[in-house]
Coordinates of C-alpha atoms in Angstrom, one line a residue:
X168 CA -0.1 0.0 0.1
X169 CA 2.9 2.6 0.8
X170 CA 6.3 2.7 -0.7
X171 CA 9.0 1.8 1.7
X172 CA 9.7 6.0 2.0
X173 CA 6.2 6.2 2.7
X174 CA 6.1 3.7 5.5
X175 CA 9.1 5.2 7.2
X176 CA 7.9 8.5 6.8
X177 CA 4.6 6.8 8.7
X178 CA 6.6 5.5 11.5
X179 CA 8.9 8.5 12.2
X180 CA 5.0 10.7 12.4
X181 CA 3.9 8.4 14.3
X182 CA 6.7 8.3 16.6
X183 CA 6.3 12.3 16.7
X184 CA 3.1 12.2 17.7
X185 CA 3.3 9.6 20.6
X186 CA 5.8 11.7 21.8
X187 CA 3.8 14.7 21.3
X188 CA 0.9 13.4 23.7
X189 CA 3.0 11.5 26.2
X190 CA 6.4 13.6 26.9
X191 CA 3.6 16.2 29.5
X192 CA 2.5 12.9 31.3
X193 CA 6.2 11.5 32.0
X194 CA 7.3 15.0 33.2
X195 CA 4.1 14.8 35.7
X196 CA 5.7 11.0 36.5
X197 CA 9.1 12.3 37.1
X198 CA 7.9 15.0 39.3
X199 CA 6.5 13.1 41.6
X200 CA 10.0 11.8 42.9
X201 CA 11.6 15.7 42.6
X202 CA 13.1 16.6 45.5
X203 CA 12.5 20.0 44.6
X204 CA 8.8 21.5 45.9
X205 CA 8.5 23.3 42.6
X206 CA 7.8 22.0 38.7
X207 CA 11.3 23.1 37.7
X208 CA 13.0 20.8 35.2
X209 CA 15.4 19.0 35.8
X210 CA 14.9 17.3 39.0
X211 CA 17.3 18.4 41.8
X212 CA 16.6 15.3 43.1
X213 CA 14.7 11.6 43.7
X214 CA 13.0 11.4 46.8
X215 CA 9.5 9.1 48.0
X216 CA 8.6 12.0 50.5
X217 CA 6.0 13.4 48.5
X218 CA 4.2 10.1 48.2
X219 CA 4.3 10.0 52.6
X220 CA 2.8 13.6 52.4
X221 CA 0.1 12.7 49.8
X222 CA -1.2 9.5 52.0
X223 CA -1.5 11.7 54.9
X224 CA -3.5 14.3 53.1
X225 CA -7.1 14.0 54.6
X226 CA -8.5 16.4 52.4
X227 CA -6.5 14.4 48.9
X228 CA -8.7 11.1 50.3
X229 CA -12.0 12.7 51.0
X230 CA -11.9 14.3 47.5
X231 CA -11.0 11.2 45.9
X232 CA -13.8 9.4 48.0
X233 CA -16.2 12.2 47.0
X234 CA -15.2 11.3 43.4
X235 CA -15.8 7.5 43.7
X236 CA -19.0 8.1 45.1
X237 CA -20.4 10.8 42.4
X238 CA -18.4 8.2 39.7
X239 CA -20.7 4.9 40.7
X240 CA -23.7 6.8 41.2
X241 CA -23.5 8.6 37.8
X242 CA -22.7 5.2 36.2
X243 CA -25.6 3.3 37.6
X244 CA -28.2 6.3 36.4
X245 CA -26.3 5.9 32.7
X246 CA -26.2 2.2 32.6
X247 CA -30.1 2.0 33.7
X248 CA -31.5 4.9 31.9
X249 CA -28.5 4.7 28.6
X250 CA -29.5 0.7 28.4
X251 CA -33.1 1.3 27.9
X252 CA -32.5 4.3 25.3
X253 CA -30.4 1.9 23.0
X254 CA -32.8 -0.8 23.1
X255 CA -35.8 1.0 22.6
X256 CA -34.1 2.9 19.9
X257 CA -32.4 -0.3 18.1
X258 CA -35.0 -2.8 18.1
X259 CA -38.2 -0.4 17.5
X260 CA -40.0 1.9 15.1
X261 CA -41.9 4.9 16.4
X262 CA -42.3 8.4 15.5
X263 CA -39.5 11.0 16.7
X264 CA -36.9 8.0 16.8
X265 CA -33.9 10.0 15.2
X266 CA -34.5 12.5 17.0
X267 CA -34.5 10.7 20.3
X268 CA -31.3 9.4 19.5
X269 CA -30.0 13.2 18.4
X270 CA -31.2 14.4 21.4
X271 CA -29.8 11.7 24.0
X272 CA -25.9 12.3 22.3
X273 CA -26.3 15.9 22.5
X274 CA -25.0 17.1 25.9
X275 CA -21.8 15.3 25.5
X276 CA -21.4 17.3 22.3
X277 CA -21.9 20.6 24.0
X278 CA -19.6 23.2 26.0
X279 CA -19.4 21.8 29.5
X280 CA -19.6 25.2 30.8
X281 CA -23.0 25.5 29.0
X282 CA -24.2 22.2 30.2
X283 CA -23.2 23.5 34.0
X284 CA -24.8 26.5 33.7
X285 CA -27.8 24.7 32.2
X286 CA -27.6 22.8 35.2
X287 CA -26.8 25.1 38.1
X288 CA -29.6 27.1 37.0
X289 CA -32.3 24.1 37.0
X290 CA -31.2 23.3 40.2
X291 CA -30.8 26.4 41.9
X292 CA -33.6 28.2 40.3
X293 CA -36.2 26.2 38.8
X294 CA -36.1 22.9 41.6
X295 CA -35.0 25.1 44.4
X296 CA -32.2 22.2 45.1
X297 CA -29.6 22.8 47.5
X298 CA -25.8 21.8 45.4
X299 CA -24.0 18.8 46.5
X300 CA -23.2 15.5 45.8
X301 CA -26.6 14.6 44.9
X302 CA -26.7 17.8 42.2
X303 CA -23.1 16.7 40.7
X304 CA -24.1 12.7 40.3
X305 CA -27.2 13.9 38.3
X306 CA -25.5 16.4 36.4
X307 CA -22.5 13.5 35.4
X308 CA -25.0 11.1 34.5
X309 CA -26.3 13.4 31.8
X310 CA -23.8 12.6 29.7
X311 CA -22.7 9.5 30.9
X312 CA -25.8 8.3 30.1
X313 CA -23.9 9.2 26.1
X314 CA -21.2 6.7 26.6
X315 CA -23.5 4.0 27.5
X316 CA -26.0 4.3 24.9
X317 CA -23.3 4.2 22.4
X318 CA -22.0 1.3 23.5
X319 CA -24.9 -0.9 23.6
X320 CA -26.5 1.2 20.6
X321 CA -23.6 -0.4 18.4
X322 CA -23.7 -3.4 19.8
X323 CA -27.1 -3.9 19.2
X324 CA -26.8 -2.9 15.7
X325 CA -24.0 -5.4 15.3
X326 CA -26.2 -8.3 16.7
X327 CA -29.2 -7.7 14.4
X328 CA -32.4 -9.7 15.4
X329 CA -31.6 -13.2 14.3
X330 CA -30.5 -14.6 17.0
X331 CA -33.4 -13.7 19.2
X332 CA -35.7 -14.2 16.3
X333 CA -34.7 -18.0 16.5
X334 CA -35.1 -18.4 20.3
X335 CA -38.6 -16.9 20.0
X336 CA -39.2 -19.2 17.4
X337 CA -38.1 -22.1 19.5
X338 CA -40.6 -20.9 22.0
X339 CA -38.5 -19.0 24.6
X340 CA -40.3 -16.2 26.5
X341 CA -39.0 -12.5 26.1
X342 CA -37.3 -12.5 29.3
X343 CA -35.7 -16.0 28.4
X344 CA -34.4 -14.5 25.1
X345 CA -33.2 -11.2 27.1
X346 CA -31.0 -13.0 30.0
X347 CA -29.7 -16.2 27.9
X348 CA -29.3 -14.5 24.3
X349 CA -29.5 -10.9 24.3
X350 CA -27.9 -10.3 27.8
X351 CA -24.7 -12.6 27.3
X352 CA -24.1 -11.1 23.7
X353 CA -24.4 -7.3 25.3
X354 CA -22.8 -8.0 28.3
X355 CA -18.9 -6.9 27.4
X356 CA -20.8 -3.1 25.8
X357 CA -22.4 -3.1 29.4
X358 CA -19.2 -3.5 30.9
X359 CA -16.9 -1.1 28.9
X360 CA -19.9 1.6 29.0
X361 CA -19.9 1.4 32.6
X362 CA -16.1 1.4 32.6
X363 CA -15.7 4.3 30.6
X364 CA -18.6 6.6 31.7
X365 CA -17.4 5.9 35.4
X366 CA -13.6 7.6 33.8
X367 CA -15.4 10.1 32.3
X368 CA -17.1 11.1 35.8
X369 CA -14.1 10.7 37.7
X370 CA -12.3 13.3 35.8
X371 CA -15.1 16.0 35.2
X372 CA -14.2 19.4 36.3
X373 CA -16.3 21.8 34.6
X374 CA -19.5 20.9 34.9
X375 CA -18.7 19.7 38.5
X376 CA -17.9 23.1 39.4
X377 CA -21.2 24.5 38.6
X378 CA -22.9 21.8 40.2
X379 CA -21.1 20.9 43.5
X380 CA -21.7 23.9 45.8
X381 CA -19.3 25.3 47.8
X382 CA -19.1 22.5 50.6
X383 CA -18.3 19.7 47.9
X384 CA -14.9 18.7 46.4
X385 CA -14.3 15.8 44.1
X386 CA -10.7 14.9 43.3
X387 CA -10.3 17.0 40.2
X388 CA -11.6 20.2 41.7
X389 CA -9.1 19.4 44.8
X390 CA -6.1 19.5 42.5
X391 CA -6.9 22.3 40.6
X392 CA -8.0 24.5 44.0
X393 CA -4.4 23.5 45.3
X394 CA -2.7 23.9 42.0
X395 CA -0.9 26.9 42.5
X396 CA -0.2 26.6 46.1
X397 CA 3.3 26.0 46.5
X398 CA 3.6 23.8 49.7
X399 CA 0.6 21.6 47.9
X400 CA 2.7 21.2 44.4
X401 CA 4.8 18.2 45.1
X402 CA 1.7 16.4 46.8
X403 CA -0.5 17.7 43.2
X404 CA 2.4 16.2 41.4
X405 CA 1.8 13.0 43.3
X406 CA -2.0 12.5 42.7
X407 CA -1.6 13.4 39.0
X408 CA 0.8 11.1 38.9
X409 CA -0.9 8.1 40.1
X410 CA -4.2 9.2 38.4
X411 CA -2.2 8.6 34.6
X412 CA -0.7 5.4 35.8
X413 CA -4.4 4.3 37.4
X414 CA -6.0 5.7 34.2
X415 CA -4.4 2.9 31.9
X416 CA -6.5 0.2 33.8
X417 CA -10.3 1.5 32.6
X418 CA -8.9 1.6 29.1
X419 CA -7.5 -1.6 29.0
X420 CA -10.3 -3.1 30.8
X421 CA -12.8 -1.0 28.2
X422 CA -10.8 -2.6 25.2
X423 CA -10.4 -6.1 26.9
X424 CA -14.3 -6.6 27.6
X425 CA -15.9 -4.3 24.8
X426 CA -14.9 -6.2 21.8
X427 CA -16.5 -8.2 19.6
X428 CA -18.0 -11.3 21.7
X429 CA -17.2 -14.1 19.3
X430 CA -13.6 -13.0 18.9
X431 CA -13.1 -11.5 22.5
X432 CA -11.2 -15.0 23.7
X433 CA -8.8 -15.2 20.3

Protein backbone atom coordinates (compact mmCIF):
# COMPACT_ATOMS: atom_id res chain seq x y z
CA UNK A 1 0.00 0.00 0.00
CA UNK A 2 2.87 2.36 0.89
CA UNK A 3 6.32 2.52 -0.58
CA UNK A 4 9.29 1.88 1.77
CA UNK A 5 9.84 5.63 1.99
CA UNK A 6 6.17 6.19 2.80
CA UNK A 7 6.17 3.53 5.52
CA UNK A 8 9.31 5.05 7.04
CA UNK A 9 7.73 8.51 7.02
CA UNK A 10 4.57 7.10 8.62
CA UNK A 11 6.58 5.48 11.42
CA UNK A 12 8.45 8.71 12.07
CA UNK A 13 5.22 10.71 12.14
CA UNK A 14 3.62 8.20 14.52
CA UNK A 15 6.62 8.44 16.83
CA UNK A 16 6.44 12.26 16.79
CA UNK A 17 2.75 12.21 17.68
CA UNK A 18 3.31 9.75 20.54
CA UNK A 19 6.17 11.85 21.92
CA UNK A 20 3.96 14.96 21.70
CA UNK A 21 1.15 13.20 23.58
CA UNK A 22 3.12 11.43 26.29
CA UNK A 23 6.02 13.76 27.10
CA UNK A 24 3.88 15.97 29.43
CA UNK A 25 2.62 12.85 31.22
CA UNK A 26 6.17 11.61 31.61
CA UNK A 27 7.15 14.95 33.16
CA UNK A 28 4.34 14.55 35.70
CA UNK A 29 5.67 11.12 36.66
CA UNK A 30 9.21 12.44 36.97
CA UNK A 31 8.12 15.40 39.12
CA UNK A 32 6.35 13.04 41.52
CA UNK A 33 9.82 11.91 42.63
CA UNK A 34 11.49 15.30 42.29
CA UNK A 35 13.14 16.50 45.49
CA UNK A 36 12.27 20.10 44.55
CA UNK A 37 9.02 21.60 45.82
CA UNK A 38 8.38 23.27 42.45
CA UNK A 39 7.69 22.01 38.95
CA UNK A 40 11.31 22.87 38.04
CA UNK A 41 13.08 20.71 35.50
CA UNK A 42 15.46 18.93 35.49
CA UNK A 43 14.86 17.30 38.90
CA UNK A 44 17.21 18.29 41.72
CA UNK A 45 17.07 14.86 43.35
CA UNK A 46 15.04 11.73 44.01
CA UNK A 47 12.64 11.33 46.94
CA UNK A 48 9.63 9.33 48.14
CA UNK A 49 8.72 12.00 50.69
CA UNK A 50 5.93 13.53 48.60
CA UNK A 51 4.17 10.16 48.33
CA UNK A 52 4.11 9.95 52.11
CA UNK A 53 2.72 13.49 52.31
CA UNK A 54 0.01 12.62 49.79
CA UNK A 55 -0.93 9.52 51.77
CA UNK A 56 -1.43 11.71 54.86
CA UNK A 57 -3.56 14.31 53.06
CA UNK A 58 -7.07 14.09 54.48
CA UNK A 59 -8.37 16.56 51.90
CA UNK A 60 -7.17 14.37 49.05
CA UNK A 61 -8.74 11.22 50.49
CA UNK A 62 -12.06 12.97 51.09
CA UNK A 63 -12.06 14.36 47.56
CA UNK A 64 -11.18 10.91 46.19
CA UNK A 65 -14.07 9.35 48.11
CA UNK A 66 -16.43 11.98 46.70
CA UNK A 67 -15.22 11.27 43.16
CA UNK A 68 -15.76 7.54 43.62
CA UNK A 69 -19.28 8.04 45.00
CA UNK A 70 -20.19 10.43 42.19
CA UNK A 71 -18.69 8.14 39.56
CA UNK A 72 -20.54 5.06 40.83
CA UNK A 73 -23.83 6.94 41.15
CA UNK A 74 -23.62 8.52 37.70
CA UNK A 75 -22.58 5.19 36.16
CA UNK A 76 -25.51 3.35 37.75
CA UNK A 77 -27.99 5.90 36.41
CA UNK A 78 -26.32 5.89 33.00
CA UNK A 79 -26.40 2.08 32.78
CA UNK A 80 -30.13 1.91 33.44
CA UNK A 81 -31.26 4.84 31.30
CA UNK A 82 -28.67 4.47 28.53
CA UNK A 83 -29.43 0.77 28.08
CA UNK A 84 -33.18 1.31 28.01
CA UNK A 85 -32.91 4.09 25.44
CA UNK A 86 -30.52 2.07 23.28
CA UNK A 87 -32.90 -0.89 23.20
CA UNK A 88 -35.84 1.37 22.41
CA UNK A 89 -34.05 3.11 19.55
CA UNK A 90 -32.45 -0.01 18.05
CA UNK A 91 -35.21 -2.55 18.49
CA UNK A 92 -38.36 -0.52 17.85
CA UNK A 93 -39.67 1.86 15.21
CA UNK A 94 -41.67 4.84 16.44
CA UNK A 95 -42.34 8.46 15.59
CA UNK A 96 -39.46 10.71 16.65
CA UNK A 97 -36.95 7.85 16.90
CA UNK A 98 -34.19 9.82 15.14
CA UNK A 99 -34.91 12.89 17.27
CA UNK A 100 -34.61 10.84 20.47
CA UNK A 101 -31.27 9.42 19.35
CA UNK A 102 -30.01 12.93 18.51
CA UNK A 103 -31.18 14.43 21.81
CA UNK A 104 -29.54 11.65 23.84
CA UNK A 105 -26.16 12.25 22.20
CA UNK A 106 -26.40 16.06 22.27
CA UNK A 107 -25.25 16.68 25.90
CA UNK A 108 -21.76 15.31 25.30
CA UNK A 109 -21.29 17.53 22.23
CA UNK A 110 -22.13 20.72 24.11
CA UNK A 111 -19.36 22.71 25.83
CA UNK A 112 -19.12 21.68 29.46
CA UNK A 113 -19.62 25.23 30.65
CA UNK A 114 -22.96 25.43 28.82
CA UNK A 115 -24.13 22.19 30.41
CA UNK A 116 -22.88 23.34 33.80
CA UNK A 117 -24.68 26.69 33.64
CA UNK A 118 -27.90 25.03 32.49
CA UNK A 119 -27.78 22.46 35.28
CA UNK A 120 -26.94 25.08 37.90
CA UNK A 121 -29.92 27.20 36.86
CA UNK A 122 -32.20 24.15 36.87
CA UNK A 123 -31.12 22.95 40.30
CA UNK A 124 -30.98 26.29 42.10
CA UNK A 125 -33.76 28.25 40.40
CA UNK A 126 -36.28 25.84 38.87
CA UNK A 127 -36.05 23.02 41.44
CA UNK A 128 -34.75 24.96 44.46
CA UNK A 129 -32.29 22.16 45.26
CA UNK A 130 -29.23 22.53 47.47
CA UNK A 131 -26.08 21.85 45.50
CA UNK A 132 -24.17 18.81 46.74
CA UNK A 133 -23.22 15.26 45.84
CA UNK A 134 -26.71 14.45 44.55
CA UNK A 135 -26.68 17.31 42.05
CA UNK A 136 -23.17 16.38 40.91
CA UNK A 137 -24.28 12.78 40.32
CA UNK A 138 -27.28 13.92 38.28
CA UNK A 139 -25.12 16.35 36.34
CA UNK A 140 -22.55 13.70 35.49
CA UNK A 141 -25.25 11.22 34.52
CA UNK A 142 -26.40 13.57 31.73
CA UNK A 143 -23.26 12.91 29.72
CA UNK A 144 -22.45 9.43 31.05
CA UNK A 145 -25.73 8.22 29.54
CA UNK A 146 -24.30 9.01 26.11
CA UNK A 147 -21.32 6.70 26.65
CA UNK A 148 -23.50 3.76 27.66
CA UNK A 149 -26.04 4.50 24.93
CA UNK A 150 -23.39 4.56 22.19
CA UNK A 151 -21.80 1.30 23.37
CA UNK A 152 -25.08 -0.61 23.68
CA UNK A 153 -26.55 0.79 20.46
CA UNK A 154 -23.43 -0.18 18.51
CA UNK A 155 -23.51 -3.71 19.93
CA UNK A 156 -27.23 -4.12 19.17
CA UNK A 157 -26.66 -3.00 15.56
CA UNK A 158 -23.83 -5.51 15.30
CA UNK A 159 -25.91 -8.33 16.77
CA UNK A 160 -28.94 -7.89 14.56
CA UNK A 161 -32.16 -9.69 15.50
CA UNK A 162 -31.70 -13.15 13.99
CA UNK A 163 -30.71 -14.87 17.24
CA UNK A 164 -33.54 -13.23 19.17
CA UNK A 165 -36.01 -14.27 16.45
CA UNK A 166 -34.68 -17.82 16.54
CA UNK A 167 -35.04 -17.91 20.33
CA UNK A 168 -38.65 -16.74 20.07
CA UNK A 169 -39.37 -19.32 17.36
CA UNK A 170 -38.08 -22.06 19.68
CA UNK A 171 -40.60 -21.03 22.34
CA UNK A 172 -38.54 -18.81 24.65
CA UNK A 173 -40.30 -15.95 26.38
CA UNK A 174 -39.14 -12.36 26.01
CA UNK A 175 -37.42 -12.54 29.41
CA UNK A 176 -35.70 -15.83 28.57
CA UNK A 177 -34.50 -14.44 25.25
CA UNK A 178 -33.11 -11.37 26.98
CA UNK A 179 -31.47 -13.36 29.79
CA UNK A 180 -29.91 -16.17 27.78
CA UNK A 181 -29.33 -14.59 24.36
CA UNK A 182 -29.31 -10.79 24.34
CA UNK A 183 -27.63 -10.09 27.69
CA UNK A 184 -24.65 -12.46 27.23
CA UNK A 185 -23.92 -10.94 23.83
CA UNK A 186 -24.32 -7.36 25.07
CA UNK A 187 -22.51 -7.90 28.39
CA UNK A 188 -19.16 -6.71 27.04
CA UNK A 189 -20.68 -3.45 25.80
CA UNK A 190 -22.35 -2.94 29.17
CA UNK A 191 -19.09 -3.44 31.04
CA UNK A 192 -17.14 -1.22 28.63
CA UNK A 193 -19.81 1.49 28.81
CA UNK A 194 -19.81 1.39 32.61
CA UNK A 195 -16.01 1.61 32.81
CA UNK A 196 -15.78 4.50 30.36
CA UNK A 197 -18.69 6.32 32.01
CA UNK A 198 -17.04 6.02 35.42
CA UNK A 199 -13.71 7.23 34.02
CA UNK A 200 -15.38 10.21 32.34
CA UNK A 201 -17.23 11.13 35.53
CA UNK A 202 -14.13 10.70 37.69
CA UNK A 203 -12.11 13.17 35.58
CA UNK A 204 -14.84 15.78 35.00
CA UNK A 205 -14.26 19.28 36.38
CA UNK A 206 -16.29 21.87 34.44
CA UNK A 207 -19.81 20.55 35.09
CA UNK A 208 -18.75 19.66 38.64
CA UNK A 209 -17.78 23.29 39.32
CA UNK A 210 -21.33 24.44 38.59
CA UNK A 211 -23.17 21.61 40.38
CA UNK A 212 -21.08 20.82 43.48
CA UNK A 213 -21.68 23.90 45.58
CA UNK A 214 -19.17 25.33 48.08
CA UNK A 215 -19.00 22.31 50.41
CA UNK A 216 -18.28 19.43 48.00
CA UNK A 217 -14.93 18.78 46.38
CA UNK A 218 -14.20 15.99 43.95
CA UNK A 219 -10.61 15.01 43.22
CA UNK A 220 -10.25 17.13 40.03
CA UNK A 221 -11.64 20.16 41.90
CA UNK A 222 -9.25 19.52 44.80
CA UNK A 223 -6.28 19.27 42.42
CA UNK A 224 -7.20 22.49 40.64
CA UNK A 225 -7.78 24.43 43.85
CA UNK A 226 -4.38 23.37 45.25
CA UNK A 227 -2.41 23.54 42.01
CA UNK A 228 -0.92 26.99 42.60
CA UNK A 229 -0.20 26.60 46.31
CA UNK A 230 3.58 26.15 46.61
CA UNK A 231 3.41 23.87 49.64
CA UNK A 232 0.93 21.58 47.86
CA UNK A 233 2.74 21.33 44.50
CA UNK A 234 4.61 18.08 45.31
CA UNK A 235 1.44 16.40 46.56
CA UNK A 236 -0.41 17.48 43.41
CA UNK A 237 2.38 15.92 41.33
CA UNK A 238 2.03 12.65 43.22
CA UNK A 239 -1.76 12.53 42.83
CA UNK A 240 -1.51 13.40 39.13
CA UNK A 241 1.13 10.70 38.62
CA UNK A 242 -0.98 8.09 40.38
CA UNK A 243 -4.03 9.02 38.31
CA UNK A 244 -1.97 8.86 35.11
CA UNK A 245 -0.94 5.29 35.89
CA UNK A 246 -4.39 4.24 37.10
CA UNK A 247 -6.03 5.68 33.97
CA UNK A 248 -4.48 2.82 32.00
CA UNK A 249 -6.69 0.31 33.82
CA UNK A 250 -10.17 1.46 32.64
CA UNK A 251 -8.90 1.95 29.09
CA UNK A 252 -7.48 -1.58 29.04
CA UNK A 253 -10.60 -3.07 30.63
CA UNK A 254 -12.89 -1.27 28.19
CA UNK A 255 -10.89 -2.62 25.27
CA UNK A 256 -10.72 -6.10 26.82
CA UNK A 257 -14.43 -6.45 27.53
CA UNK A 258 -15.89 -4.18 24.87
CA UNK A 259 -14.81 -6.13 21.80
CA UNK A 260 -16.75 -8.51 19.59
CA UNK A 261 -17.99 -11.35 21.84
CA UNK A 262 -17.22 -13.81 19.08
CA UNK A 263 -13.55 -12.87 18.90
CA UNK A 264 -12.69 -11.68 22.43
CA UNK A 265 -11.16 -14.94 23.46
CA UNK A 266 -9.07 -15.25 20.30
